[in-house]
CSV table of C-alpha atoms in Angstrom, one decimal:
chain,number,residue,atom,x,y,z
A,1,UNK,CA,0.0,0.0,0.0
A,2,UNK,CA,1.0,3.7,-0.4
A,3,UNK,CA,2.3,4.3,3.4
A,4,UNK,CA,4.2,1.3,2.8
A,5,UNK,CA,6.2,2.8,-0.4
A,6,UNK,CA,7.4,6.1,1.9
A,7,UNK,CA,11.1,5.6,2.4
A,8,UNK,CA,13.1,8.3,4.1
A,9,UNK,CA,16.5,9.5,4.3
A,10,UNK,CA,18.9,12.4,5.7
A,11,UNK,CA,19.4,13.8,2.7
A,12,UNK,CA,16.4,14.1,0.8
A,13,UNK,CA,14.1,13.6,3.8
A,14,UNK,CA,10.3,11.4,3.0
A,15,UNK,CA,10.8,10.0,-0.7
A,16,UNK,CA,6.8,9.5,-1.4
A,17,UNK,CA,6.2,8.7,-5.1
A,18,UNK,CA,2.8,7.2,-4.4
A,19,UNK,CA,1.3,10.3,-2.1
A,20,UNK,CA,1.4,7.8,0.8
A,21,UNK,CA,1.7,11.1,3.5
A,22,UNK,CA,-1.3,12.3,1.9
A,23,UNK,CA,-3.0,8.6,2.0
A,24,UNK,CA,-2.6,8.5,5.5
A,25,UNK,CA,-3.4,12.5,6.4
A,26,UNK,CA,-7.0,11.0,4.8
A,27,UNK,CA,-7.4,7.8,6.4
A,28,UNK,CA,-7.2,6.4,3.1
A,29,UNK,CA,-5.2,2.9,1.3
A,30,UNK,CA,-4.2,2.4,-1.8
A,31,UNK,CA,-2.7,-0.3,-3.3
A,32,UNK,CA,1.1,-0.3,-4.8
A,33,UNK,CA,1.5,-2.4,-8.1
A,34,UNK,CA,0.2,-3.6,-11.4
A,35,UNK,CA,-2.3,-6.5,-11.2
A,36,UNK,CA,-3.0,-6.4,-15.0
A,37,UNK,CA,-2.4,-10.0,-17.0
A,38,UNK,CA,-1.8,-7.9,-19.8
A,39,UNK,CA,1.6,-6.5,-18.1
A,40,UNK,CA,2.7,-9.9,-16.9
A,41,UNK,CA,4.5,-13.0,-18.5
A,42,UNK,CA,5.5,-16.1,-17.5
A,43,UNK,CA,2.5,-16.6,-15.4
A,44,UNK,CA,2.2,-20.2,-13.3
A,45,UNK,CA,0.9,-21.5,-10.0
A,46,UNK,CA,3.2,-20.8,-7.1
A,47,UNK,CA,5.4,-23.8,-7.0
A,48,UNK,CA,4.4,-25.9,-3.0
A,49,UNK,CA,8.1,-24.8,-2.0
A,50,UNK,CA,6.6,-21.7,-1.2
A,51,UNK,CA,4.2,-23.4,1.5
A,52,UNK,CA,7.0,-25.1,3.2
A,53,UNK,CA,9.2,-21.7,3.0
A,54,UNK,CA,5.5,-19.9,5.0
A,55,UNK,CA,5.6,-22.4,7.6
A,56,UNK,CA,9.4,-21.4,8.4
A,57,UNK,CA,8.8,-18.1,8.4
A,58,UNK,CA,8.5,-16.4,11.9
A,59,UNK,CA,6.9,-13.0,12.6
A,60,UNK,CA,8.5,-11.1,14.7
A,61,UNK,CA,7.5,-8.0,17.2
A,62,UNK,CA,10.3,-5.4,17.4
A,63,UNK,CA,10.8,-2.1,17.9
A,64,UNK,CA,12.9,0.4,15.1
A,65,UNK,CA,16.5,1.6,16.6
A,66,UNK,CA,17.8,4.8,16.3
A,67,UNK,CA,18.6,5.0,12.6
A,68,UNK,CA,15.0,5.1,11.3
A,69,UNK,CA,14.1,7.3,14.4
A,70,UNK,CA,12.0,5.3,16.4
A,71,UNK,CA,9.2,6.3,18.6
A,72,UNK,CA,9.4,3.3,20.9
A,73,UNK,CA,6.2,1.5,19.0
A,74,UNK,CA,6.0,-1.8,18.9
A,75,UNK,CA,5.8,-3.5,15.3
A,76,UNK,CA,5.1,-6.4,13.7
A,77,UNK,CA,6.7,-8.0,10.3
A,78,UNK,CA,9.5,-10.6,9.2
A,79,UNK,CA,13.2,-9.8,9.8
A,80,UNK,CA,15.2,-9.9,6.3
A,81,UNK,CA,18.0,-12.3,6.7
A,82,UNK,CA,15.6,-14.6,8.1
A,83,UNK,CA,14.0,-15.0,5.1
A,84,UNK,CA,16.9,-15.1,2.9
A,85,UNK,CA,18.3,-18.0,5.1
A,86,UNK,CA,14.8,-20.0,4.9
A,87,UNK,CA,15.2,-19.6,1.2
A,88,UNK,CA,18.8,-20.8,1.2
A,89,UNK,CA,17.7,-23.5,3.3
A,90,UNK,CA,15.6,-24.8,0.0
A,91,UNK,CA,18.4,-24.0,-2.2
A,92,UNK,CA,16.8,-20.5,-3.4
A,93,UNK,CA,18.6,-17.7,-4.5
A,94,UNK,CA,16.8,-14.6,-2.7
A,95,UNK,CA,17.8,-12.5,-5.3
A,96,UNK,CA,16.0,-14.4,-7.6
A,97,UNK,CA,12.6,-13.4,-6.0
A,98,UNK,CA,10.9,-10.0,-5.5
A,99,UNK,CA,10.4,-11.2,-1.2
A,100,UNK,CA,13.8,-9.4,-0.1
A,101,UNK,CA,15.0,-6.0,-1.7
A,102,UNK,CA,17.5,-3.6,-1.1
A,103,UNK,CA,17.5,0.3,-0.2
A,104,UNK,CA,21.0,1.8,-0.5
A,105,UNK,CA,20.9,4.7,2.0
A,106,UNK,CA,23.9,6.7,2.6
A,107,UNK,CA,26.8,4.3,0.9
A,108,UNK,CA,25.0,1.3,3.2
A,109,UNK,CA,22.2,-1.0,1.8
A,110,UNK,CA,19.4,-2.4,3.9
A,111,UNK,CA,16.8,-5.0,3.3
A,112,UNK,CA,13.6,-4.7,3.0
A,113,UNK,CA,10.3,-7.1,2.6
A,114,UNK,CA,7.8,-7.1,0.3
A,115,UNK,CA,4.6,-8.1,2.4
A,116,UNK,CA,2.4,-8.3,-0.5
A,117,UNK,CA,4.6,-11.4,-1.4
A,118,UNK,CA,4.3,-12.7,2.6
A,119,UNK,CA,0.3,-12.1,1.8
A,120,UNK,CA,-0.1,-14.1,-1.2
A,121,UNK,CA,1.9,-17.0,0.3
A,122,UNK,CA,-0.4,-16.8,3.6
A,123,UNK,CA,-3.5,-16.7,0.6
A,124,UNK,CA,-2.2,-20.0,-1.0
A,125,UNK,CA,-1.2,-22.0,2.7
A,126,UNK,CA,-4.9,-21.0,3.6
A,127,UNK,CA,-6.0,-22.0,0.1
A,128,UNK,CA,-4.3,-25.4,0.7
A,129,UNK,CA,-5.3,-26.0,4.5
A,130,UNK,CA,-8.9,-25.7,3.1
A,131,UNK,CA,-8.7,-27.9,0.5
A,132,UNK,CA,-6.9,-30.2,2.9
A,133,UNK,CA,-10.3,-30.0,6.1
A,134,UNK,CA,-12.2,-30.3,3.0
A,135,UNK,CA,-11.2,-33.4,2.1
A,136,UNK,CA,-11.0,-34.9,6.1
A,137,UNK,CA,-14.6,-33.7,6.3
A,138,UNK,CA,-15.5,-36.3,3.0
A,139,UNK,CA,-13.3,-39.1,4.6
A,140,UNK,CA,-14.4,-38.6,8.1
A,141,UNK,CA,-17.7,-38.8,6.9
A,142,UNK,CA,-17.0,-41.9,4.9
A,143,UNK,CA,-15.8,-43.5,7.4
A,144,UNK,CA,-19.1,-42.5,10.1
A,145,UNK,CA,-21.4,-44.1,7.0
A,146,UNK,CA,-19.4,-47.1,7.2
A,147,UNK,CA,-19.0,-47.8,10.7
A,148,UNK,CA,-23.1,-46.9,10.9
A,149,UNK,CA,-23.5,-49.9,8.1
């Protein structure tokens, strides 16, 4: 979303491309990205690795240190070199994938996450976990028909 694409940094101060200040002065979300099929190639399922890569992954609650000014708030989200170590763990290249970025600031670069990505890998685990009670539900009750028989 918008408030997520602010960045900030000494020198230039907010970078907002996307009006996320405004966004928020208004109570307002918008979305960040291209959906369109038509601007898109190479489209397929998202290979079950992913699923197993979810599972691994462990929000954290933290709060930011003194480089992006903190204001003591606790905050919620995935810590960066955790997730490129999951996907190493699987033999992934991080770089490879849009999860992980980075933001040079200053002569240093940082990581960042993409959470849309983090959503639509929570979207397919739930897609699959339903699919999976679904299918208990038919063999459990196939198996209450048979044992009333």
């Amino acid at each position: 979303c918008t408030k997520n694409a602010i960045a900030y940094n000494d020198k230039e101060g907010y970078v907002d491309y996307f009006n996320g200040l405004e966004d928020i002065k208004c109570s307002v979300i918008h979305c960040v990205g291209d959906a369109d099929k038509r601007l898109k190639e190479d489209i397929a399922d998202v290979p079950e690795v992913f699923s197993a890569i979810w599972y691994e992954l462990q929000p954290k609650m933290f709060r930011w240190n003194d480089i992006v000014k903190g204001d003591n708030t606790l905050h919620f989200g995935l810590i960066a070199q955790d997730v490129i170590e999951v996907f190493s763990n699987y033999g992934l290249d991080w770089r490879n994938y849009g999860f992980v970025s980075t933001i040079p600031v200053d002569g240093v670069e940082y990581f960042a996450i993409t959470y849309e990505y983090y959503n639509i890998l929570t979207a397919k685990v739930l897609k699959n976990t339903i699919e999976e009670l679904s299918d208990l539900k038919k063999e459990l009750a196939s198996i209450k028909a048979a044992l009333a028989s």
